[in-house]
PDB file of C-alpha atoms and ligand atoms in Angstrom:
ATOM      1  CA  UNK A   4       0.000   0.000   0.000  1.00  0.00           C
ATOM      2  CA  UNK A   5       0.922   3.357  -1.168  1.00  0.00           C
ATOM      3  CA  UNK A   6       0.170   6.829   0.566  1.00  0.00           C
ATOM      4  CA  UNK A   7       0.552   9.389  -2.566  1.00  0.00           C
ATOM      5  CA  UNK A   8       0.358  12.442  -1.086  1.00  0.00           C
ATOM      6  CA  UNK A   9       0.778  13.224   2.802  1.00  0.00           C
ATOM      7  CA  UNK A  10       1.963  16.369   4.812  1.00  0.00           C
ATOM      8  CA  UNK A  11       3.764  13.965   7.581  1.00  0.00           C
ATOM      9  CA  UNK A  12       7.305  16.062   7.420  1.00  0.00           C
ATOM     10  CA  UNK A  13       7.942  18.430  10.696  1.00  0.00           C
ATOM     11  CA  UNK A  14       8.024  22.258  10.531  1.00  0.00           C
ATOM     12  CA  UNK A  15       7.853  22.473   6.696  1.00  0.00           C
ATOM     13  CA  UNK A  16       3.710  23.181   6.127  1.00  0.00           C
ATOM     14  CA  UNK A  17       0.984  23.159   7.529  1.00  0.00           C
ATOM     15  CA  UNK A  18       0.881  19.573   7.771  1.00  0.00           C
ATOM     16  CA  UNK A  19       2.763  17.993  10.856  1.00  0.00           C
ATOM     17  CA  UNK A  20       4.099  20.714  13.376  1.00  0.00           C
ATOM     18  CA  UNK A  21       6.620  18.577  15.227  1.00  0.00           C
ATOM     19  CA  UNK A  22       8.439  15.327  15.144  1.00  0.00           C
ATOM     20  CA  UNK A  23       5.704  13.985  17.499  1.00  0.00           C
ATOM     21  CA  UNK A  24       3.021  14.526  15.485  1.00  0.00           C
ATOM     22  CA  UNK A  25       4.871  12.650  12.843  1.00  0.00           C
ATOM     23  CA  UNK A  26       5.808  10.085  14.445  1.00  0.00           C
ATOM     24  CA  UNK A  27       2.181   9.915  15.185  1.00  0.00           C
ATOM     25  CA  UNK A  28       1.224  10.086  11.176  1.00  0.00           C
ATOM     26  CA  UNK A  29       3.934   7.364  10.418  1.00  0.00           C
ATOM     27  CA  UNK A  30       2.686   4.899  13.282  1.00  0.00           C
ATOM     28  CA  UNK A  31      -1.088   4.990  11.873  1.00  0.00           C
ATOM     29  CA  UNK A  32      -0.021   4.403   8.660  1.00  0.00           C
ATOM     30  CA  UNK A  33       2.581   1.729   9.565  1.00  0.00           C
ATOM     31  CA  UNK A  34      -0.840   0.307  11.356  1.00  0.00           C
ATOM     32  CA  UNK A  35      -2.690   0.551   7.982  1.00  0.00           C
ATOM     33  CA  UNK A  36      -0.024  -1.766   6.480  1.00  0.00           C
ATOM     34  CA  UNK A  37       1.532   1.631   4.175  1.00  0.00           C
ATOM     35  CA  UNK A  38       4.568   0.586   3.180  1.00  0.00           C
ATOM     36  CA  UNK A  39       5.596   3.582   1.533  1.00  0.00           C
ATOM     37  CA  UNK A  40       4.542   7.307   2.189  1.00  0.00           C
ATOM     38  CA  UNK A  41       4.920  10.247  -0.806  1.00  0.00           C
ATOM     39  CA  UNK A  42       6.037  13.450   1.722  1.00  0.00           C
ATOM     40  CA  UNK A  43       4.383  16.246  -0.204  1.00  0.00           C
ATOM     41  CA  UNK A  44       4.675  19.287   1.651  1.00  0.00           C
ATOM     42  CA  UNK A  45       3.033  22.210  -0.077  1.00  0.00           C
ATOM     43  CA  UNK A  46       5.699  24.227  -2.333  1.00  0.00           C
ATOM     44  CA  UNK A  47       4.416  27.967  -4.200  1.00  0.00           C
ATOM     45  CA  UNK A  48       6.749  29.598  -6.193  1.00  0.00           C
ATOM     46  CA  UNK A  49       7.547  32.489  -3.491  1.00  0.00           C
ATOM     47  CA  UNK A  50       9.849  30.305  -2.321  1.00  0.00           C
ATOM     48  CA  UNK A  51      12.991  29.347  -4.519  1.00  0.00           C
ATOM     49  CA  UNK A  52      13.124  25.947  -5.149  1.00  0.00           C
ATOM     50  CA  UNK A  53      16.880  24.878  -4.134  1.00  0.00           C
ATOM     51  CA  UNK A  54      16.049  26.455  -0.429  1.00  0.00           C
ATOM     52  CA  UNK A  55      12.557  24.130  -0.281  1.00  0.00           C
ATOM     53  CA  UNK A  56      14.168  21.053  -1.248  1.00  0.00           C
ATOM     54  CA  UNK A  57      16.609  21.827   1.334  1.00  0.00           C
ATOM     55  CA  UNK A  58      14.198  22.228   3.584  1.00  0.00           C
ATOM     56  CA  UNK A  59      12.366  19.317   2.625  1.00  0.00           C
ATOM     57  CA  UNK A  60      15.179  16.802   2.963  1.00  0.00           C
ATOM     58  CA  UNK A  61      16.975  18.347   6.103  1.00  0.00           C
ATOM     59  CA  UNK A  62      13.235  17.953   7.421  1.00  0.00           C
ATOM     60  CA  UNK A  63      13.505  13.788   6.208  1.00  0.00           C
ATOM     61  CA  UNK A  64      16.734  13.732   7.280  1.00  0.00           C
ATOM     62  CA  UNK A  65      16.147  14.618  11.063  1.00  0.00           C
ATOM     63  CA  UNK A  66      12.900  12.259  11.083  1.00  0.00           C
ATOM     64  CA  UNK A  67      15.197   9.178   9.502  1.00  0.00           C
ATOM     65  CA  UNK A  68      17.943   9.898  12.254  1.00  0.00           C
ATOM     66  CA  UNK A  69      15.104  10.463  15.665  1.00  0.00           C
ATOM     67  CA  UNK A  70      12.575   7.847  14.490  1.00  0.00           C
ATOM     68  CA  UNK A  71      12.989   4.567  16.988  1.00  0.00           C
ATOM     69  CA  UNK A  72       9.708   2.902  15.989  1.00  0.00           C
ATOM     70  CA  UNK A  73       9.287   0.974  12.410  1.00  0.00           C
ATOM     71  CA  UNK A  74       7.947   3.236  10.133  1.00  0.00           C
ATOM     72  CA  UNK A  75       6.996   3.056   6.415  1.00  0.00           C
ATOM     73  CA  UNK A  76       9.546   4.389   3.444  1.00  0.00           C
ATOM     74  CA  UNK A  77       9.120   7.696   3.160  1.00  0.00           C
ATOM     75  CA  UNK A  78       9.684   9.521  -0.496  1.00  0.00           C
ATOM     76  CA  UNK A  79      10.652  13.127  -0.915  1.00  0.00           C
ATOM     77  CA  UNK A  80       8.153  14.862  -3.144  1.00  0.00           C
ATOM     78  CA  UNK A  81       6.129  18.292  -3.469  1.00  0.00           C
ATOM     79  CA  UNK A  82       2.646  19.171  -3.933  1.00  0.00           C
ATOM     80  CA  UNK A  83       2.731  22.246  -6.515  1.00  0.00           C
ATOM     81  CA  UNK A  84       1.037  24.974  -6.788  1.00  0.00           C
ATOM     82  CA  UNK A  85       0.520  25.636 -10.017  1.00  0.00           C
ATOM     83  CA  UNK A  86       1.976  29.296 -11.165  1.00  0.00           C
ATOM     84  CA  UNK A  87       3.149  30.432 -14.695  1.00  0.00           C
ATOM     85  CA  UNK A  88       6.392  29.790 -15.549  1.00  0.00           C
ATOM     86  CA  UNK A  89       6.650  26.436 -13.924  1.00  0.00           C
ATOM     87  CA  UNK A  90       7.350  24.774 -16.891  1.00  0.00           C
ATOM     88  CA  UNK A  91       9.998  26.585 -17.182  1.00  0.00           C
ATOM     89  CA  UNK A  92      11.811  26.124 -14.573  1.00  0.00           C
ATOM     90  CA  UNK A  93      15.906  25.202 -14.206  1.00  0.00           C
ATOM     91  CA  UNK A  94      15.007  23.252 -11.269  1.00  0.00           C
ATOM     92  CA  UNK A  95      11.568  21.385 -12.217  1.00  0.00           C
ATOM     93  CA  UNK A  96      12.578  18.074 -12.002  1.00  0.00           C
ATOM     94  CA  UNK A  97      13.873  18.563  -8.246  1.00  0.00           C
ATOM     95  CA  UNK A  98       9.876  18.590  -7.345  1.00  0.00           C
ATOM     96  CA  UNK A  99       9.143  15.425  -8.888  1.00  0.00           C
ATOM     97  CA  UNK A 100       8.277  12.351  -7.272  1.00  0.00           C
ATOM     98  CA  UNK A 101      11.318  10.834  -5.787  1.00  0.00           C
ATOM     99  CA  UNK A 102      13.856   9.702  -8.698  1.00  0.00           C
ATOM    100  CA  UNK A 103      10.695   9.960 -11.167  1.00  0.00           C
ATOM    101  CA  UNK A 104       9.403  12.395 -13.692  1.00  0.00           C
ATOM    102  CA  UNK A 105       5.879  12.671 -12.288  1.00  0.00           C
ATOM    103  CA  UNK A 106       4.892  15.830 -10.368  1.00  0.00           C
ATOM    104  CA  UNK A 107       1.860  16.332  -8.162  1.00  0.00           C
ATOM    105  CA  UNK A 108      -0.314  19.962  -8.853  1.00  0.00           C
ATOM    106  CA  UNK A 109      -2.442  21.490  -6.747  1.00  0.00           C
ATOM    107  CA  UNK A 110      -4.783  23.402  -9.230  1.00  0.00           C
ATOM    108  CA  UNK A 111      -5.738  26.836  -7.578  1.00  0.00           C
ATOM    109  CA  UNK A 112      -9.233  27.035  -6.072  1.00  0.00           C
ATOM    110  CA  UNK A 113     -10.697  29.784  -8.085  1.00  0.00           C
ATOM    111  CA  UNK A 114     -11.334  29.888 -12.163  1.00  0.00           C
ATOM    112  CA  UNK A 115      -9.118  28.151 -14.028  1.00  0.00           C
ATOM    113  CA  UNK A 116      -7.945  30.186 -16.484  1.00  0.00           C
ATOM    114  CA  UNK A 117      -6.797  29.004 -20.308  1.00  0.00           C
ATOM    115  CA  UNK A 118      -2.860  29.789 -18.980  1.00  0.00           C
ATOM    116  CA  UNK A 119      -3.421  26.742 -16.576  1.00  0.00           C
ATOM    117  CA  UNK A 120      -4.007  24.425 -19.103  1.00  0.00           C
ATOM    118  CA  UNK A 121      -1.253  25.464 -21.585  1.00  0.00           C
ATOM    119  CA  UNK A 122       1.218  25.169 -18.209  1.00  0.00           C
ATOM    120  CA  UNK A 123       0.217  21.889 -17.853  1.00  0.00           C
ATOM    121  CA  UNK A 124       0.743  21.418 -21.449  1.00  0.00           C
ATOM    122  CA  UNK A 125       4.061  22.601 -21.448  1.00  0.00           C
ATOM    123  CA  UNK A 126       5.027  20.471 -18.350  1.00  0.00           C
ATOM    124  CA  UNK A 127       4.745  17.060 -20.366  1.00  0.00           C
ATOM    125  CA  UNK A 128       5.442  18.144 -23.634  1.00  0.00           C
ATOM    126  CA  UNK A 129       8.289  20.628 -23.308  1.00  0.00           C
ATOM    127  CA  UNK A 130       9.794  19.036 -20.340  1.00  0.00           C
ATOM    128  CA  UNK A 131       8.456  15.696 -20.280  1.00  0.00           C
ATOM    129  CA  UNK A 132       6.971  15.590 -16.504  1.00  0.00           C
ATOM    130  CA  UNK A 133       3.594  14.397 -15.960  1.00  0.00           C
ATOM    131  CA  UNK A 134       1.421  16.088 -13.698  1.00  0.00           C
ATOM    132  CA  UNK A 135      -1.074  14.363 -11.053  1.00  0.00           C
ATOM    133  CA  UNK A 136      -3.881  16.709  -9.882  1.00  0.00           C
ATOM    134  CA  UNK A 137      -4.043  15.950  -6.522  1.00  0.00           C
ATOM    135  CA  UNK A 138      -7.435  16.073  -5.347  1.00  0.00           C
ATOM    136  CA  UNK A 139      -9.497  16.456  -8.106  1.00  0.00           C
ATOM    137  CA  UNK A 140     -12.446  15.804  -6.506  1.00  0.00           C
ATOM    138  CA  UNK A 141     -12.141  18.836  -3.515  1.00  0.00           C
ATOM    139  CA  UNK A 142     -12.480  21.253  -6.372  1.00  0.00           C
ATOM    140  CA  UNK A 143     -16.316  20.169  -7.158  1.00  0.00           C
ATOM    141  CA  UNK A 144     -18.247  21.476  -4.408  1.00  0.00           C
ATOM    142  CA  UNK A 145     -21.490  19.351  -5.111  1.00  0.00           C
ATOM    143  CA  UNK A 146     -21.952  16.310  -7.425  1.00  0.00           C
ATOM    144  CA  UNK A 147     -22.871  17.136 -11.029  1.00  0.00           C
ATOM    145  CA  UNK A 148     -20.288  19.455 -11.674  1.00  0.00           C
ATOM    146  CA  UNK A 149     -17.215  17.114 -12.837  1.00  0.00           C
ATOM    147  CA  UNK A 150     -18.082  18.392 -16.134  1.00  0.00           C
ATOM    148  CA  UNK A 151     -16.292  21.471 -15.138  1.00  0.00           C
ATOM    149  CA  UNK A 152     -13.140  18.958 -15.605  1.00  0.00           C
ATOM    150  CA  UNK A 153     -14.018  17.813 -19.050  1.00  0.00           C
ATOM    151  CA  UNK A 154     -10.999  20.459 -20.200  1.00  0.00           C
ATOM    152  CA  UNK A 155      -8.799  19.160 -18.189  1.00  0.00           C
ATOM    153  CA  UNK A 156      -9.227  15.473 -18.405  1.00  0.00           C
ATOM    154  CA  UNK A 157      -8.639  15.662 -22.150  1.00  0.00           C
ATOM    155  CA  UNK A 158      -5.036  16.784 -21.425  1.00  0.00           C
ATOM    156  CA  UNK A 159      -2.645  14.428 -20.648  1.00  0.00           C
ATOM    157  CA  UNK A 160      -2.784  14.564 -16.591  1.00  0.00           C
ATOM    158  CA  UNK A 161      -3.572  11.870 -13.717  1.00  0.00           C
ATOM    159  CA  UNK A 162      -5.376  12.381 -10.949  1.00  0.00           C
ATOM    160  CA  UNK A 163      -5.162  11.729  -7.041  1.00  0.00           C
ATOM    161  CA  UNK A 164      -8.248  11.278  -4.887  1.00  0.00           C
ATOM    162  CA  UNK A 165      -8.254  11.994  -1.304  1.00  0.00           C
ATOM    163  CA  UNK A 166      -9.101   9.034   1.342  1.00  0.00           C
ATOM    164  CA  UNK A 167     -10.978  11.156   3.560  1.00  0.00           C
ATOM    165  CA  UNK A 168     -13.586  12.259   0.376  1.00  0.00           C
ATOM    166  CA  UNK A 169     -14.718   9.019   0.160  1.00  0.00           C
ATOM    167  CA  UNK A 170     -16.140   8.703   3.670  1.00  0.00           C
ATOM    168  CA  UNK A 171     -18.110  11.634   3.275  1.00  0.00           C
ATOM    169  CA  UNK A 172     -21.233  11.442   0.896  1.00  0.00           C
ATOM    170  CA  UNK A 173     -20.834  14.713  -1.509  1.00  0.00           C
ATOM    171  CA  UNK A 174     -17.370  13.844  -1.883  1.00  0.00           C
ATOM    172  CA  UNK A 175     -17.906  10.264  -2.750  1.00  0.00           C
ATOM    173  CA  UNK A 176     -20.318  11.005  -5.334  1.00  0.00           C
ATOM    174  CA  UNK A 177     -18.088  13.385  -6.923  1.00  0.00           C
ATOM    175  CA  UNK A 178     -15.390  10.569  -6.891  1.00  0.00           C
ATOM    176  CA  UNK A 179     -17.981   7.949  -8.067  1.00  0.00           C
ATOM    177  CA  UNK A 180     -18.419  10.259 -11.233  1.00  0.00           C
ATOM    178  CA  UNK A 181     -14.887  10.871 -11.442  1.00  0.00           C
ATOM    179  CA  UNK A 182     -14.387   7.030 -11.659  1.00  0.00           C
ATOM    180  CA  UNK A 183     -16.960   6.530 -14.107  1.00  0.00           C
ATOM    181  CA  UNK A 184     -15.123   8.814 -16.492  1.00  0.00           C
ATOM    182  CA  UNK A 185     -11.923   6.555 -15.152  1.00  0.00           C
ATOM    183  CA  UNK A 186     -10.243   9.589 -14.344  1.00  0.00           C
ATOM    184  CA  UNK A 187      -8.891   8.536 -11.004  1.00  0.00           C
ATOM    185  CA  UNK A 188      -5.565   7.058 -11.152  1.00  0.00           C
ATOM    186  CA  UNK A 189      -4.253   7.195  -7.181  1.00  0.00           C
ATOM    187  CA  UNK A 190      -5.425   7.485  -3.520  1.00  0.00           C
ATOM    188  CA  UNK A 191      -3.289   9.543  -0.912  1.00  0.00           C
ATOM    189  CA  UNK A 192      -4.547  10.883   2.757  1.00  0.00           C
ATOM    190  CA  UNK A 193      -3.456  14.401   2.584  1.00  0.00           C
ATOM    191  CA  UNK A 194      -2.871  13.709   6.124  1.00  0.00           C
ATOM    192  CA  UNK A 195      -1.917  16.921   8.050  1.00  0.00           C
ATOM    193  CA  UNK A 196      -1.657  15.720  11.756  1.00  0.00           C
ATOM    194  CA  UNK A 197      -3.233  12.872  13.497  1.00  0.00           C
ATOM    195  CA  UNK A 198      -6.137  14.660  15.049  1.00  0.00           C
ATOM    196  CA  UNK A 199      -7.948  16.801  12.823  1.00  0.00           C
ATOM    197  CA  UNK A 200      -6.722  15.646   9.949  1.00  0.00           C
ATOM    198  CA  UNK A 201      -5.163  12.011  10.113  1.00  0.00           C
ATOM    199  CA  UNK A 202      -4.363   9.283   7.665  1.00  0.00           C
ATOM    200  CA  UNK A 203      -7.550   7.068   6.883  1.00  0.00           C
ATOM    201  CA  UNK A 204      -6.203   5.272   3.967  1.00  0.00           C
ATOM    202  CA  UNK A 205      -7.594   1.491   5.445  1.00  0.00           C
ATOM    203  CA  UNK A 206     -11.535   3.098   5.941  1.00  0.00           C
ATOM    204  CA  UNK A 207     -10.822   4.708   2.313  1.00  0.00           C
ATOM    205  CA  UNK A 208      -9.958   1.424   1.070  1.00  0.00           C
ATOM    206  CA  UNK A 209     -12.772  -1.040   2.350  1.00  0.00           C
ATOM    207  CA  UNK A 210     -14.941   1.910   0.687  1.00  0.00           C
ATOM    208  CA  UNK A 211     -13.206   1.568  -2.781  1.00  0.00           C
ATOM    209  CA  UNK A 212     -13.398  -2.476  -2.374  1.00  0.00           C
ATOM    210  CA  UNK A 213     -17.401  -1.829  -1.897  1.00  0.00           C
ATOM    211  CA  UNK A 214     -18.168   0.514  -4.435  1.00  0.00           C
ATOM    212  CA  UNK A 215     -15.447  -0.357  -7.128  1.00  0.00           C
ATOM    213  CA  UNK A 216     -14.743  -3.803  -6.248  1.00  0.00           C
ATOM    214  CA  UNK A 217     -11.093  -5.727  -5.852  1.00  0.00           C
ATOM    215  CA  UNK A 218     -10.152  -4.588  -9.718  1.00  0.00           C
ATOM    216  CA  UNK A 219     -10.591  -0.884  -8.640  1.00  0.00           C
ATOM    217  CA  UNK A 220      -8.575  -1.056  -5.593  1.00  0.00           C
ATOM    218  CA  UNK A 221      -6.129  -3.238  -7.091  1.00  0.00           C
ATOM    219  CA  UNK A 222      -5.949  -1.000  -9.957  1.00  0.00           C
ATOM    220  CA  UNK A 223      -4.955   2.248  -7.580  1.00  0.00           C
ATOM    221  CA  UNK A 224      -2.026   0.426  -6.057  1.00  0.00           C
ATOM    222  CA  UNK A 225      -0.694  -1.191  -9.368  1.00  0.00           C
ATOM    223  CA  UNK A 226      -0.754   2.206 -10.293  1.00  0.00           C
ATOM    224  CA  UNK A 227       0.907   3.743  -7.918  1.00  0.00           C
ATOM    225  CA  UNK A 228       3.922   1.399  -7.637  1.00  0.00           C
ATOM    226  CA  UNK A 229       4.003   2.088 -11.650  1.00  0.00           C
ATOM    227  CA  UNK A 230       4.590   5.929 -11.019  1.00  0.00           C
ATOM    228  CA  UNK A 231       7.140   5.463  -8.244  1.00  0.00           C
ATOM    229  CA  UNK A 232       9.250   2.961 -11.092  1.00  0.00           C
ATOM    230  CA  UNK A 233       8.618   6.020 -13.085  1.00  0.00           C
ATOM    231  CA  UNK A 234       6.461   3.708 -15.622  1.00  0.00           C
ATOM    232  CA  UNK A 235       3.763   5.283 -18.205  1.00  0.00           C
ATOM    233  CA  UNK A 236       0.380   4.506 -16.722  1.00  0.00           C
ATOM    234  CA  UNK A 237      -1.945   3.519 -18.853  1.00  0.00           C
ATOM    235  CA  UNK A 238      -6.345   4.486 -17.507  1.00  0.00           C
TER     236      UNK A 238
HETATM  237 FE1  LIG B   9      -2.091  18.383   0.444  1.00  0.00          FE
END
């Protein structure tokens, strides 16, 4: 089991504030048999990206050196922002997924205008990285209006679903009609800290294996271990 996308790192976001919490994160997930985490602590352009990533990893560093319990792998990644000119960026490829050229983008949260699309454009056919939208599904307030994504989906993108939408019921039935377009590649917590906002991957899972059945769940993780070998996934 794979955890795509996760704020467990201390100090960096708003996810995790302190080694405690993640030790907390990285214990419940351990529990919910994740063997490998994506870290994917928010990154905007304000900040330059050689100083994030050395955030990022001095952040994985400490947790690899203090942790004294078993945890699961942990991956260094981002989640984007998207902003213009990312494409063209010297550094893109330090954002990616671990060793691979996929890169997860957090869309913004108001009108998309035509620039985002060409961006995303640009990112896998000038620079060949391939974006994953994480959370597709938080940017359709009520169910009916995935059609809104219809631009979008034609591009060449994958998409990440959040655990905890599927154990609400708006969410889910914005995820159901995601999955009936078979837009939804991967599944990742989002997991900010283990109270308000902890890593339910296991209840997300025995939803998926009721509503979409062993191939559907089976098809996430296959998925998922494909991007981390930095394989072309195929919907
Ligand atoms: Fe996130």
């Amino acid at each position: 089991m794979i955890d795509f996308h996760t704020h467990v790192l201390p100090g960096i976001d708003d996810g995790a504030a302190n080694f405690e919490e993640t030790k907390q994160l990285l214990l419940s997930q351990k529990n919910q048999n994740i063997e490998i985490v994506v870290a994917t602590p928010h990154y905007n352009h304000e900040c330059p990206i050689e100083k994030f990533v050395d955030h990022r990893d001095s952040s994985l560093s400490y947790v690899r050196k203090k942790i004294d319990v078993d945890i699961p792998e942990i991956v260094p990644a981002a989640e984007v922002a998207l902003y213009t000119g990312l494409s063209e960026e010297p550094d893109l490829k330090r954002l990616c997924i671990g060793e691979t050229d996929y890169i997860l983008i957090e869309m913004p949260y108001f009108y998309w205008n035509s620039w985002y699309y060409d961006e995303l454009y640009r990112l896998v056919n000038n620079r060949g990285v391939h974006p994953i939208i994480a959370h597709l599904e938080r940017y359709a307030s009520m169910p009916g209006q995935v059609s809104r994504f219809n631009k979008l989906l034609e591009q060449d993108v994958l998409v990440q679903i959040n655990a905890s939408s599927l154990l609400k019921f708006f969410p889910r039935q914005v995820v159901k009609e995601l999955w009936s377009k078979n837009a939804v590649s991967v599944l990742g917590s989002d997991c900010h800290d283990p109270k308000s906002r902890p890593c339910t991957i296991s209840a997300a899972c025995r939803v998926i294996l009721r509503k979409f059945g062993a191939d559907g769940l089976e098809k996430m993780m296959s998925n998922a271990e494909a991007i981390l070998e930095n394989k072309i996934v195929t919907l």
